[in-house]
Amino acid sequence: MAIKNYTAQKSVVIVAAEIEQNLIDNGAVEIRKDITDGKITALKFIIPTRMGMIPIQLPVNVQGVLKVLENDKKTNRRVKVTFDQAEKTAWANLRDWVDSQIALIRIGMVDMEQVFLPYVVGPDGRTLYEVAASRGFFLESSDKEKYNG
């Protein structure tokens, strides 16, 4: 089975704008795009919370999607394996994920900061996920020792 949105056709600029509009409609107060070589490489935004303003950076792994498309091509000849298609597919999947998360927020199932917690950016520029991963997913070394001891 091929990856979701493997036939996506909308440009990254349009899909990023759709994501931005959804975030704006649901409380984001600042949105920024990182651009490298004329391509959008990251979407960053700030949300107001009870704790203050929180910066978020959403992941877009085009190279990872390209590898999945290459693998999917082995069982589905309709899969197009190009960087352009991988980029469109990655952004379409990010849009769908954000749409789903916003739906959960709107029905009161989760808070915005809860959904986007792994993507909160710290003062050193790393996301909370990256910090946790670098520590073996334990926030304090004593916690790790408790579970491995």
PDB file of C-alpha atoms in Angstrom:
ATOM      1  CA  MET A   1       0.000   0.000   0.000  1.00  0.00           C
ATOM      2  CA  ALA A   2       1.418   3.377  -1.020  1.00  0.00           C
ATOM      3  CA  ILE A   3       1.972   6.236   1.422  1.00  0.00           C
ATOM      4  CA  LYS A   4      -0.976   8.588   1.979  1.00  0.00           C
ATOM      5  CA  ASN A   5      -1.055  11.517  -0.467  1.00  0.00           C
ATOM      6  CA  TYR A   6       1.478   9.925  -2.827  1.00  0.00           C
ATOM      7  CA  THR A   7      -0.409  11.514  -5.737  1.00  0.00           C
ATOM      8  CA  ALA A   8      -0.643  14.995  -4.155  1.00  0.00           C
ATOM      9  CA  GLN A   9      -0.557  17.726  -6.792  1.00  0.00           C
ATOM     10  CA  LYS A  10      -0.916  21.020  -4.894  1.00  0.00           C
ATOM     11  CA  SER A  11       2.222  23.110  -4.675  1.00  0.00           C
ATOM     12  CA  VAL A  12       4.024  23.293  -1.355  1.00  0.00           C
ATOM     13  CA  VAL A  13       3.310  27.032  -1.214  1.00  0.00           C
ATOM     14  CA  ILE A  14      -0.448  26.427  -1.433  1.00  0.00           C
ATOM     15  CA  VAL A  15      -0.411  23.594   1.113  1.00  0.00           C
ATOM     16  CA  ALA A  16       1.736  25.639   3.526  1.00  0.00           C
ATOM     17  CA  ALA A  17      -0.789  28.485   3.166  1.00  0.00           C
ATOM     18  CA  GLU A  18      -3.635  26.056   4.004  1.00  0.00           C
ATOM     19  CA  ILE A  19      -1.773  24.958   7.135  1.00  0.00           C
ATOM     20  CA  GLU A  20      -1.104  28.583   8.065  1.00  0.00           C
ATOM     21  CA  GLN A  21      -4.778  29.512   7.673  1.00  0.00           C
ATOM     22  CA  ASN A  22      -5.834  26.620   9.906  1.00  0.00           C
ATOM     23  CA  LEU A  23      -3.300  27.664  12.552  1.00  0.00           C
ATOM     24  CA  ILE A  24      -4.386  31.313  12.327  1.00  0.00           C
ATOM     25  CA  ASP A  25      -8.052  30.325  12.632  1.00  0.00           C
ATOM     26  CA  ASN A  26      -7.174  28.376  15.764  1.00  0.00           C
ATOM     27  CA  GLY A  27      -5.033  30.808  17.698  1.00  0.00           C
ATOM     28  CA  ALA A  28      -1.536  31.029  16.226  1.00  0.00           C
ATOM     29  CA  VAL A  29      -0.259  34.581  16.636  1.00  0.00           C
ATOM     30  CA  GLU A  30       2.886  34.426  14.532  1.00  0.00           C
ATOM     31  CA  ILE A  31       3.899  32.159  11.652  1.00  0.00           C
ATOM     32  CA  ARG A  32       7.243  31.891   9.905  1.00  0.00           C
ATOM     33  CA  LYS A  33       8.578  29.755   7.085  1.00  0.00           C
ATOM     34  CA  ASP A  34      12.218  28.788   6.714  1.00  0.00           C
ATOM     35  CA  ILE A  35      13.313  28.810   3.077  1.00  0.00           C
ATOM     36  CA  THR A  36      16.433  27.192   1.642  1.00  0.00           C
ATOM     37  CA  ASP A  37      17.303  27.337  -2.060  1.00  0.00           C
ATOM     38  CA  GLY A  38      13.842  28.691  -2.832  1.00  0.00           C
ATOM     39  CA  LYS A  39      12.053  25.812  -1.043  1.00  0.00           C
ATOM     40  CA  ILE A  40      10.052  25.949   2.184  1.00  0.00           C
ATOM     41  CA  THR A  41      11.907  23.703   4.622  1.00  0.00           C
ATOM     42  CA  ALA A  42      10.152  24.388   7.925  1.00  0.00           C
ATOM     43  CA  LEU A  43       6.985  25.884   9.340  1.00  0.00           C
ATOM     44  CA  LYS A  44       7.244  27.632  12.697  1.00  0.00           C
ATOM     45  CA  PHE A  45       4.536  29.344  14.700  1.00  0.00           C
ATOM     46  CA  ILE A  46       3.747  30.726  18.135  1.00  0.00           C
ATOM     47  CA  ILE A  47       0.678  29.876  20.190  1.00  0.00           C
ATOM     48  CA  PRO A  48      -0.584  31.708  23.266  1.00  0.00           C
ATOM     49  CA  THR A  49      -1.142  29.422  26.265  1.00  0.00           C
ATOM     50  CA  ARG A  50      -1.849  29.750  29.981  1.00  0.00           C
ATOM     51  CA  MET A  51       1.936  29.597  30.467  1.00  0.00           C
ATOM     52  CA  GLY A  52       2.711  32.314  27.906  1.00  0.00           C
ATOM     53  CA  MET A  53       3.753  32.269  24.274  1.00  0.00           C
ATOM     54  CA  ILE A  54       5.115  28.928  23.044  1.00  0.00           C
ATOM     55  CA  PRO A  55       7.156  28.513  19.829  1.00  0.00           C
ATOM     56  CA  ILE A  56       6.452  25.414  17.722  1.00  0.00           C
ATOM     57  CA  GLN A  57       8.406  23.957  14.790  1.00  0.00           C
ATOM     58  CA  LEU A  58       6.699  21.295  12.670  1.00  0.00           C
ATOM     59  CA  PRO A  59       8.805  18.592  11.020  1.00  0.00           C
ATOM     60  CA  VAL A  60       8.909  18.139   7.253  1.00  0.00           C
ATOM     61  CA  ASN A  61      11.151  15.258   6.197  1.00  0.00           C
ATOM     62  CA  VAL A  62      11.123  15.272   2.400  1.00  0.00           C
ATOM     63  CA  GLN A  63      14.101  12.886   2.155  1.00  0.00           C
ATOM     64  CA  GLY A  64      12.268  10.397   4.375  1.00  0.00           C
ATOM     65  CA  VAL A  65       9.198  10.591   2.149  1.00  0.00           C
ATOM     66  CA  LEU A  66      11.366  10.135  -0.942  1.00  0.00           C
ATOM     67  CA  LYS A  67      12.711   6.869   0.519  1.00  0.00           C
ATOM     68  CA  VAL A  68       9.169   5.663   1.210  1.00  0.00           C
ATOM     69  CA  LEU A  69       8.123   6.510  -2.354  1.00  0.00           C
ATOM     70  CA  GLU A  70      11.125   4.574  -3.693  1.00  0.00           C
ATOM     71  CA  ASN A  71      10.091   1.561  -1.649  1.00  0.00           C
ATOM     72  CA  ASP A  72       6.397   1.894  -2.581  1.00  0.00           C
ATOM     73  CA  LYS A  73       7.339   2.025  -6.285  1.00  0.00           C
ATOM     74  CA  LYS A  74       8.387  -1.640  -6.005  1.00  0.00           C
ATOM     75  CA  THR A  75       4.769  -2.705  -5.471  1.00  0.00           C
ATOM     76  CA  ASN A  76       2.866   0.147  -7.149  1.00  0.00           C
ATOM     77  CA  ARG A  77       4.084   1.305 -10.557  1.00  0.00           C
ATOM     78  CA  ARG A  78       1.889   4.437 -10.342  1.00  0.00           C
ATOM     79  CA  VAL A  79       4.100   5.866  -7.592  1.00  0.00           C
ATOM     80  CA  LYS A  80       6.125   8.789  -8.901  1.00  0.00           C
ATOM     81  CA  VAL A  81       9.598   8.910  -7.350  1.00  0.00           C
ATOM     82  CA  THR A  82      10.864  12.485  -7.638  1.00  0.00           C
ATOM     83  CA  PHE A  83      11.964  15.078  -5.109  1.00  0.00           C
ATOM     84  CA  ASP A  84       9.072  17.299  -6.241  1.00  0.00           C
ATOM     85  CA  GLN A  85       6.525  14.546  -5.564  1.00  0.00           C
ATOM     86  CA  ALA A  86       8.125  13.704  -2.216  1.00  0.00           C
ATOM     87  CA  GLU A  87       7.912  17.378  -1.233  1.00  0.00           C
ATOM     88  CA  LYS A  88       4.227  17.618  -2.217  1.00  0.00           C
ATOM     89  CA  THR A  89       3.455  14.356  -0.413  1.00  0.00           C
ATOM     90  CA  ALA A  90       5.295  15.401   2.762  1.00  0.00           C
ATOM     91  CA  TRP A  91       3.496  18.736   2.968  1.00  0.00           C
ATOM     92  CA  ALA A  92       0.086  17.219   2.134  1.00  0.00           C
ATOM     93  CA  ASN A  93       0.553  14.714   4.962  1.00  0.00           C
ATOM     94  CA  LEU A  94       1.607  17.471   7.353  1.00  0.00           C
ATOM     95  CA  ARG A  95      -1.511  19.457   6.393  1.00  0.00           C
ATOM     96  CA  ASP A  96      -3.742  16.442   7.012  1.00  0.00           C
ATOM     97  CA  TRP A  97      -2.057  15.784  10.369  1.00  0.00           C
ATOM     98  CA  VAL A  98      -2.484  19.404  11.476  1.00  0.00           C
ATOM     99  CA  ASP A  99      -6.133  19.330  10.342  1.00  0.00           C
ATOM    100  CA  SER A 100      -6.726  16.196  12.433  1.00  0.00           C
ATOM    101  CA  GLN A 101      -5.001  17.653  15.493  1.00  0.00           C
ATOM    102  CA  ILE A 102      -6.979  20.889  15.234  1.00  0.00           C
ATOM    103  CA  ALA A 103     -10.202  18.845  15.031  1.00  0.00           C
ATOM    104  CA  LEU A 104      -9.279  17.128  18.316  1.00  0.00           C
ATOM    105  CA  ILE A 105      -8.516  20.503  19.888  1.00  0.00           C
ATOM    106  CA  ARG A 106     -11.816  21.994  18.724  1.00  0.00           C
ATOM    107  CA  ILE A 107     -13.867  19.185  20.259  1.00  0.00           C
ATOM    108  CA  GLY A 108     -12.042  19.569  23.554  1.00  0.00           C
ATOM    109  CA  MET A 109     -10.271  16.215  23.443  1.00  0.00           C
ATOM    110  CA  VAL A 110      -6.808  17.824  23.798  1.00  0.00           C
ATOM    111  CA  ASP A 111      -5.207  21.243  24.261  1.00  0.00           C
ATOM    112  CA  MET A 112      -3.138  22.866  21.544  1.00  0.00           C
ATOM    113  CA  GLU A 113       0.006  22.744  23.671  1.00  0.00           C
ATOM    114  CA  GLN A 114      -0.612  19.046  24.406  1.00  0.00           C
ATOM    115  CA  VAL A 115      -0.784  18.131  20.724  1.00  0.00           C
ATOM    116  CA  PHE A 116       2.226  20.172  19.706  1.00  0.00           C
ATOM    117  CA  LEU A 117       4.342  19.447  22.828  1.00  0.00           C
ATOM    118  CA  PRO A 118       7.043  17.388  21.037  1.00  0.00           C
ATOM    119  CA  TYR A 119       7.565  20.284  18.627  1.00  0.00           C
ATOM    120  CA  VAL A 120       7.986  23.052  21.232  1.00  0.00           C
ATOM    121  CA  VAL A 121      11.270  24.825  20.534  1.00  0.00           C
ATOM    122  CA  GLY A 122      13.597  25.543  23.446  1.00  0.00           C
ATOM    123  CA  PRO A 123      16.102  28.380  23.841  1.00  0.00           C
ATOM    124  CA  ASP A 124      18.817  26.278  22.178  1.00  0.00           C
ATOM    125  CA  GLY A 125      16.698  25.798  19.025  1.00  0.00           C
ATOM    126  CA  ARG A 126      16.015  22.111  19.646  1.00  0.00           C
ATOM    127  CA  THR A 127      12.516  20.724  19.966  1.00  0.00           C
ATOM    128  CA  LEU A 128      11.372  19.045  23.166  1.00  0.00           C
ATOM    129  CA  TYR A 129      11.401  15.758  21.257  1.00  0.00           C
ATOM    130  CA  GLU A 130      15.049  16.270  20.259  1.00  0.00           C
ATOM    131  CA  VAL A 131      16.032  17.079  23.848  1.00  0.00           C
ATOM    132  CA  ALA A 132      14.171  14.031  25.205  1.00  0.00           C
ATOM    133  CA  ALA A 133      15.678  11.775  22.520  1.00  0.00           C
ATOM    134  CA  SER A 134      19.191  12.963  23.382  1.00  0.00           C
ATOM    135  CA  ARG A 135      18.542  11.871  26.983  1.00  0.00           C
ATOM    136  CA  GLY A 136      17.124   8.470  26.116  1.00  0.00           C
ATOM    137  CA  PHE A 137      13.614   9.882  26.660  1.00  0.00           C
ATOM    138  CA  PHE A 138      14.242  10.408  30.368  1.00  0.00           C
ATOM    139  CA  LEU A 139      14.160  13.987  31.604  1.00  0.00           C
ATOM    140  CA  GLU A 140      16.546  13.331  34.484  1.00  0.00           C
ATOM    141  CA  SER A 141      19.384  10.819  34.663  1.00  0.00           C
ATOM    142  CA  SER A 142      18.032   9.430  37.965  1.00  0.00           C
ATOM    143  CA  ASP A 143      14.791   8.454  36.201  1.00  0.00           C
ATOM    144  CA  LYS A 144      16.726   6.335  33.703  1.00  0.00           C
ATOM    145  CA  GLU A 145      18.630   4.623  36.480  1.00  0.00           C
ATOM    146  CA  LYS A 146      15.329   3.787  38.254  1.00  0.00           C
ATOM    147  CA  TYR A 147      13.988   1.977  35.204  1.00  0.00           C
ATOM    148  CA  ASN A 148      17.233   0.276  34.170  1.00  0.00           C
ATOM    149  CA  GLY A 149      18.515  -0.494  37.666  1.00  0.00           C
TER     150      GLY A 149
END
